[in-house]
mmCIF file of C-alpha atoms in Angstrom:
data_model
loop_
_atom_site.group_PDB
_atom_site.id
_atom_site.type_symbol
_atom_site.label_atom_id
_atom_site.label_comp_id
_atom_site.label_asym_id
_atom_site.label_seq_id
_atom_site.Cartn_x
_atom_site.Cartn_y
_atom_site.Cartn_z
ATOM 1 C CA UNK Z 13 61.211 -85.497 94.977
ATOM 2 C CA UNK Z 14 59.101 -86.998 97.756
ATOM 3 C CA UNK Z 15 55.764 -85.328 98.444
ATOM 4 C CA UNK Z 16 52.590 -85.739 100.490
ATOM 5 C CA UNK Z 17 49.560 -83.555 100.983
ATOM 6 C CA UNK Z 18 48.553 -82.346 104.443
ATOM 7 C CA UNK Z 19 44.925 -83.406 104.852
ATOM 8 C CA UNK Z 20 44.308 -82.676 108.535
ATOM 9 C CA UNK Z 21 46.302 -80.912 111.265
ATOM 10 C CA UNK Z 22 45.698 -80.758 115.011
ATOM 11 C CA UNK Z 23 47.880 -78.933 117.553
ATOM 12 C CA UNK Z 24 47.722 -78.356 121.312
ATOM 13 C CA UNK Z 25 49.969 -75.642 122.736
ATOM 14 C CA UNK Z 26 49.835 -76.521 126.445
ATOM 15 C CA UNK Z 27 52.852 -74.312 127.183
ATOM 16 C CA UNK Z 28 53.736 -74.249 130.891
ATOM 17 C CA UNK Z 29 50.655 -76.191 131.910
ATOM 18 C CA UNK Z 30 51.427 -78.951 134.422
ATOM 19 C CA UNK Z 31 50.005 -82.463 134.261
ATOM 20 C CA UNK Z 32 47.200 -81.719 136.734
ATOM 21 C CA UNK Z 33 46.010 -78.745 134.680
ATOM 22 C CA UNK Z 34 46.167 -80.776 131.473
ATOM 23 C CA UNK Z 35 44.170 -83.551 133.117
ATOM 24 C CA UNK Z 36 41.495 -81.105 134.279
ATOM 25 C CA UNK Z 37 41.280 -79.438 130.865
ATOM 26 C CA UNK Z 38 41.014 -82.642 128.838
ATOM 27 C CA UNK Z 39 39.278 -85.107 131.157
ATOM 28 C CA UNK Z 40 35.821 -84.469 129.689
ATOM 29 C CA UNK Z 41 36.966 -86.153 126.490
ATOM 30 C CA UNK Z 42 37.920 -89.398 128.250
ATOM 31 C CA UNK Z 43 35.937 -92.154 129.967
ATOM 32 C CA UNK Z 44 35.610 -91.608 133.751
ATOM 33 C CA UNK Z 45 38.884 -92.349 135.533
ATOM 34 C CA UNK Z 46 40.823 -92.989 132.322
ATOM 35 C CA UNK Z 47 43.238 -90.075 132.750
ATOM 36 C CA UNK Z 48 44.207 -90.872 136.345
ATOM 37 C CA UNK Z 49 47.381 -92.734 135.403
ATOM 38 C CA UNK Z 50 47.999 -91.316 131.956
ATOM 39 C CA UNK Z 51 51.072 -89.198 131.366
ATOM 40 C CA UNK Z 52 50.704 -85.555 130.380
ATOM 41 C CA UNK Z 53 52.015 -86.313 126.909
ATOM 42 C CA UNK Z 54 49.728 -89.341 126.733
ATOM 43 C CA UNK Z 55 46.687 -87.153 127.421
ATOM 44 C CA UNK Z 56 47.749 -84.581 124.833
ATOM 45 C CA UNK Z 57 48.574 -87.155 122.173
ATOM 46 C CA UNK Z 58 45.476 -89.236 122.871
ATOM 47 C CA UNK Z 59 43.277 -86.183 122.321
ATOM 48 C CA UNK Z 60 45.080 -85.374 119.070
ATOM 49 C CA UNK Z 61 44.764 -88.952 117.792
ATOM 50 C CA UNK Z 62 41.102 -89.122 118.727
ATOM 51 C CA UNK Z 63 40.489 -86.022 116.602
ATOM 52 C CA UNK Z 64 42.489 -87.435 113.688
ATOM 53 C CA UNK Z 65 40.756 -90.850 113.914
ATOM 54 C CA UNK Z 66 43.509 -92.840 112.165
ATOM 55 C CA UNK Z 67 42.385 -95.767 110.034
ATOM 56 C CA UNK Z 68 43.687 -99.273 110.844
ATOM 57 C CA UNK Z 69 45.927 -99.299 107.776
ATOM 58 C CA UNK Z 70 47.414 -95.828 108.327
ATOM 59 C CA UNK Z 71 51.104 -95.734 109.207
ATOM 60 C CA UNK Z 72 52.001 -93.739 112.334
ATOM 61 C CA UNK Z 73 55.287 -91.842 112.699
ATOM 62 C CA UNK Z 74 55.834 -90.494 116.227
ATOM 63 C CA UNK Z 75 58.675 -88.083 117.034
ATOM 64 C CA UNK Z 76 59.689 -86.782 120.468
ATOM 65 C CA UNK Z 77 62.975 -85.361 121.697
ATOM 66 C CA UNK Z 78 62.372 -86.022 125.405
ATOM 67 C CA UNK Z 79 59.087 -87.989 125.586
ATOM 68 C CA UNK Z 80 57.694 -88.312 129.142
ATOM 69 C CA UNK Z 81 60.346 -86.213 130.888
ATOM 70 C CA UNK Z 82 58.064 -84.783 133.571
ATOM 71 C CA UNK Z 83 56.643 -88.237 134.328
ATOM 72 C CA UNK Z 84 60.169 -89.499 134.964
ATOM 73 C CA UNK Z 85 60.857 -86.501 137.213
ATOM 74 C CA UNK Z 86 57.791 -87.285 139.323
ATOM 75 C CA UNK Z 87 58.947 -90.845 139.898
ATOM 76 C CA UNK Z 88 62.520 -89.826 140.760
ATOM 77 C CA UNK Z 89 61.242 -87.172 143.168
ATOM 78 C CA UNK Z 90 59.472 -89.886 145.185
ATOM 79 C CA UNK Z 91 62.789 -91.433 146.300
ATOM 80 C CA UNK Z 92 63.972 -92.711 148.741
ATOM 81 C CA UNK Z 93 60.422 -93.996 149.274
ATOM 82 C CA UNK Z 94 59.682 -94.870 145.677
ATOM 83 C CA UNK Z 95 56.071 -94.359 144.635
ATOM 84 C CA UNK Z 96 54.427 -97.490 143.164
ATOM 85 C CA UNK Z 97 52.021 -95.292 141.209
ATOM 86 C CA UNK Z 98 54.890 -93.129 139.978
ATOM 87 C CA UNK Z 99 56.753 -96.236 138.879
ATOM 88 C CA UNK Z 100 53.737 -97.597 137.005
ATOM 89 C CA UNK Z 101 53.226 -94.282 135.230
ATOM 90 C CA UNK Z 102 56.936 -93.941 134.385
ATOM 91 C CA UNK Z 103 56.916 -97.272 132.524
ATOM 92 C CA UNK Z 104 53.492 -96.704 130.972
ATOM 93 C CA UNK Z 105 53.225 -97.335 127.232
ATOM 94 C CA UNK Z 106 54.298 -94.313 125.199
ATOM 95 C CA UNK Z 107 51.997 -91.444 124.290
ATOM 96 C CA UNK Z 108 50.804 -92.900 120.986
ATOM 97 C CA UNK Z 109 50.168 -96.308 122.545
ATOM 98 C CA UNK Z 110 48.105 -94.639 125.269
ATOM 99 C CA UNK Z 111 46.017 -93.003 122.562
ATOM 100 C CA UNK Z 112 45.538 -96.207 120.587
ATOM 101 C CA UNK Z 113 44.658 -98.161 123.736
ATOM 102 C CA UNK Z 114 41.988 -95.558 124.434
ATOM 103 C CA UNK Z 115 40.632 -96.140 120.929
ATOM 104 C CA UNK Z 116 40.896 -99.937 121.371
ATOM 105 C CA UNK Z 117 42.589 -99.918 117.983
ATOM 106 C CA UNK Z 118 45.726 -101.675 116.764
ATOM 107 C CA UNK Z 119 48.335 -99.736 114.825
ATOM 108 C CA UNK Z 120 49.552 -100.876 111.446
ATOM 109 C CA UNK Z 121 53.080 -99.652 110.730
ATOM 110 C CA UNK Z 122 54.351 -97.716 113.764
ATOM 111 C CA UNK Z 123 57.631 -95.799 113.684
ATOM 112 C CA UNK Z 124 58.545 -94.240 117.071
ATOM 113 C CA UNK Z 125 61.514 -91.894 116.767
ATOM 114 C CA UNK Z 126 63.720 -89.983 119.190
ATOM 115 C CA UNK Z 127 66.568 -87.579 118.550
ATOM 116 C CA UNK Z 128 67.580 -83.950 118.588
ATOM 117 C CA UNK Z 129 69.072 -81.947 115.716
ATOM 118 C CA UNK Z 130 67.909 -84.257 112.920
ATOM 119 C CA UNK Z 131 64.706 -85.591 114.501
ATOM 120 C CA UNK Z 132 62.320 -83.405 112.499
ATOM 121 C CA UNK Z 133 64.048 -84.107 109.202
ATOM 122 C CA UNK Z 134 64.271 -87.844 109.822
ATOM 123 C CA UNK Z 135 60.623 -88.076 110.887
ATOM 124 C CA UNK Z 136 59.585 -86.291 107.684
ATOM 125 C CA UNK Z 137 61.714 -88.649 105.611
ATOM 126 C CA UNK Z 138 60.183 -91.663 107.358
ATOM 127 C CA UNK Z 139 56.651 -90.344 106.785
ATOM 128 C CA UNK Z 140 57.223 -89.591 103.118
ATOM 129 C CA UNK Z 141 58.883 -92.961 102.450
ATOM 130 C CA UNK Z 142 56.229 -95.018 104.242
ATOM 131 C CA UNK Z 143 54.393 -97.344 101.834
ATOM 132 C CA UNK Z 144 50.951 -96.634 103.350
ATOM 133 C CA UNK Z 145 48.582 -94.411 101.386
ATOM 134 C CA UNK Z 146 48.060 -92.274 104.497
ATOM 135 C CA UNK Z 147 50.491 -91.487 107.302
ATOM 136 C CA UNK Z 148 49.825 -89.946 110.694
ATOM 137 C CA UNK Z 149 52.853 -87.801 111.595
ATOM 138 C CA UNK Z 150 52.672 -86.791 115.239
ATOM 139 C CA UNK Z 151 54.817 -85.768 118.176
ATOM 140 C CA UNK Z 152 55.070 -83.713 121.310
ATOM 141 C CA UNK Z 153 56.736 -83.081 124.648
ATOM 142 C CA UNK Z 154 55.933 -82.790 128.348
ATOM 143 C CA UNK Z 155 56.961 -79.723 130.334
ATOM 144 C CA UNK Z 156 59.812 -80.654 132.640
ATOM 145 C CA UNK Z 157 61.137 -78.749 135.648
ATOM 146 C CA UNK Z 158 64.610 -79.557 136.995
ATOM 147 C CA UNK Z 159 65.404 -81.952 134.136
ATOM 148 C CA UNK Z 160 64.782 -79.090 131.710
ATOM 149 C CA UNK Z 161 67.657 -77.135 133.293
ATOM 150 C CA UNK Z 162 70.109 -79.866 132.230
ATOM 151 C CA UNK Z 163 68.547 -80.466 128.797
ATOM 152 C CA UNK Z 164 66.844 -83.637 129.998
ATOM 153 C CA UNK Z 165 63.264 -82.490 129.413
ATOM 154 C CA UNK Z 166 61.319 -79.909 127.455
ATOM 155 C CA UNK Z 167 60.646 -76.443 128.868
ATOM 156 C CA UNK Z 168 57.077 -76.537 127.522
ATOM 157 C CA UNK Z 169 54.310 -78.993 126.747
ATOM 158 C CA UNK Z 170 52.768 -79.419 123.315
ATOM 159 C CA UNK Z 171 51.495 -82.013 120.879
ATOM 160 C CA UNK Z 172 50.689 -82.128 117.193
ATOM 161 C CA UNK Z 173 49.377 -84.575 114.657
ATOM 162 C CA UNK Z 174 48.639 -84.472 110.957
ATOM 163 C CA UNK Z 175 47.385 -86.834 108.308
ATOM 164 C CA UNK Z 176 49.547 -86.941 105.199
ATOM 165 C CA UNK Z 177 48.320 -88.517 101.968
ATOM 166 C CA UNK Z 178 49.950 -89.218 98.659
ATOM 167 C CA UNK Z 179 48.753 -86.679 96.071
ATOM 168 C CA UNK Z 180 46.891 -89.373 94.137
ATOM 169 C CA UNK Z 181 45.305 -90.842 97.279
ATOM 170 C CA UNK Z 182 43.656 -87.839 98.917
ATOM 171 C CA UNK Z 183 40.376 -88.208 97.039
ATOM 172 C CA UNK Z 184 38.247 -85.118 96.744
ATOM 173 C CA UNK Z 185 39.581 -83.564 99.942
ATOM 174 C CA UNK Z 186 41.115 -80.130 99.500
ATOM 175 C CA UNK Z 187 44.526 -80.363 101.166
ATOM 176 C CA UNK Z 188 45.626 -77.877 103.786
ATOM 177 C CA UNK Z 189 49.075 -77.834 102.237
ATOM 178 C CA UNK Z 190 51.974 -79.980 101.125
ATOM 179 C CA UNK Z 191 55.251 -81.303 102.473
ATOM 180 C CA UNK Z 192 58.051 -82.167 100.072
ATOM 181 C CA UNK Z 193 61.610 -83.428 100.366
ATOM 182 C CA UNK Z 194 64.211 -83.122 97.655
ATOM 183 C CA UNK Z 195 67.963 -83.695 97.619
ATOM 184 C CA UNK Z 196 69.946 -80.757 98.953
ATOM 185 C CA UNK Z 197 73.656 -80.435 99.655
ATOM 186 C CA UNK Z 198 73.544 -77.245 101.737
ATOM 187 C CA UNK Z 199 74.556 -77.181 105.386
ATOM 188 C CA UNK Z 200 71.976 -78.536 107.796
ATOM 189 C CA UNK Z 201 70.007 -75.958 109.807
ATOM 190 C CA UNK Z 202 68.621 -77.967 112.747
ATOM 191 C CA UNK Z 203 65.001 -77.344 113.706
ATOM 192 C CA UNK Z 204 64.277 -78.645 117.202
ATOM 193 C CA UNK Z 205 60.926 -80.069 118.193
ATOM 194 C CA UNK Z 206 59.602 -76.885 119.844
ATOM 195 C CA UNK Z 207 60.392 -74.726 116.816
ATOM 196 C CA UNK Z 208 58.857 -77.368 114.548
ATOM 197 C CA UNK Z 209 55.665 -77.292 116.601
ATOM 198 C CA UNK Z 210 55.525 -73.478 116.419
ATOM 199 C CA UNK Z 211 55.841 -73.649 112.646
ATOM 200 C CA UNK Z 212 52.949 -76.114 112.400
ATOM 201 C CA UNK Z 213 50.798 -74.344 114.984
ATOM 202 C CA UNK Z 214 51.044 -71.057 113.064
ATOM 203 C CA UNK Z 215 50.885 -72.818 109.675
ATOM 204 C CA UNK Z 216 53.957 -71.013 108.409
ATOM 205 C CA UNK Z 217 55.603 -71.842 105.111
ATOM 206 C CA UNK Z 218 59.125 -73.197 105.440
ATOM 207 C CA UNK Z 219 62.069 -74.295 103.328
ATOM 208 C CA UNK Z 220 65.370 -75.558 104.693
ATOM 209 C CA UNK Z 221 67.770 -78.481 105.024
ATOM 210 C CA UNK Z 222 66.707 -80.303 108.186
ATOM 211 C CA UNK Z 223 68.784 -83.458 107.826
ATOM 212 C CA UNK Z 224 71.877 -84.319 105.793
ATOM 213 C CA UNK Z 225 71.110 -84.462 102.089
ATOM 214 C CA UNK Z 226 67.456 -83.400 102.215
ATOM 215 C CA UNK Z 227 65.731 -80.040 101.777
ATOM 216 C CA UNK Z 228 62.242 -79.829 103.269
ATOM 217 C CA UNK Z 229 59.513 -77.560 101.938
ATOM 218 C CA UNK Z 230 56.195 -76.916 103.667
ATOM 219 C CA UNK Z 231 53.559 -74.845 101.891
ATOM 220 C CA UNK Z 232 50.090 -74.040 103.212
ATOM 221 C CA UNK Z 233 47.069 -73.267 101.061
#
């Protein structure tokens, strides 16, 4: 069995908030002008990472089904007169990189992941197999508009991040809970990124097979 303790958890349920509203809500936590060209997901994830304050030797696992879907929409909507600012934002470093740039901090092991049905399960497996003593497991989505109608973007915005530590490496900290993976041969029950966020945000216990061959268990104290 693979297991890690949940030491810290941060979530931001931005829901149907658009990028401008997110920028207004979070801008006080950034240097003046810093959020002007950040993506919505970048602002959400940067705030989460700043709260978690990852150490230089922490591994980071980042999972997103659609990533900056709304940012891409904004650029495409500027055609046929393509927006230079929209282009720059659409090719901006990903959400985690935006957060680490803000912190002026390099990342040690960084595992960016994308997917759909098995994304949650595979990100958990990556986090629990990482050799680092502590792992930051994080993810999120931007709220899309017309891309969401064709399954090209998320219908809501959210972000989460947690610090996971090996049971023998969490010191005197009282863990919030635990995440474990053990072999399981039952049929996979996919948990998409939005449902995964809801589970974390509400701190609900969970047990199920999220990727082929692995049963995940989450228990909160």
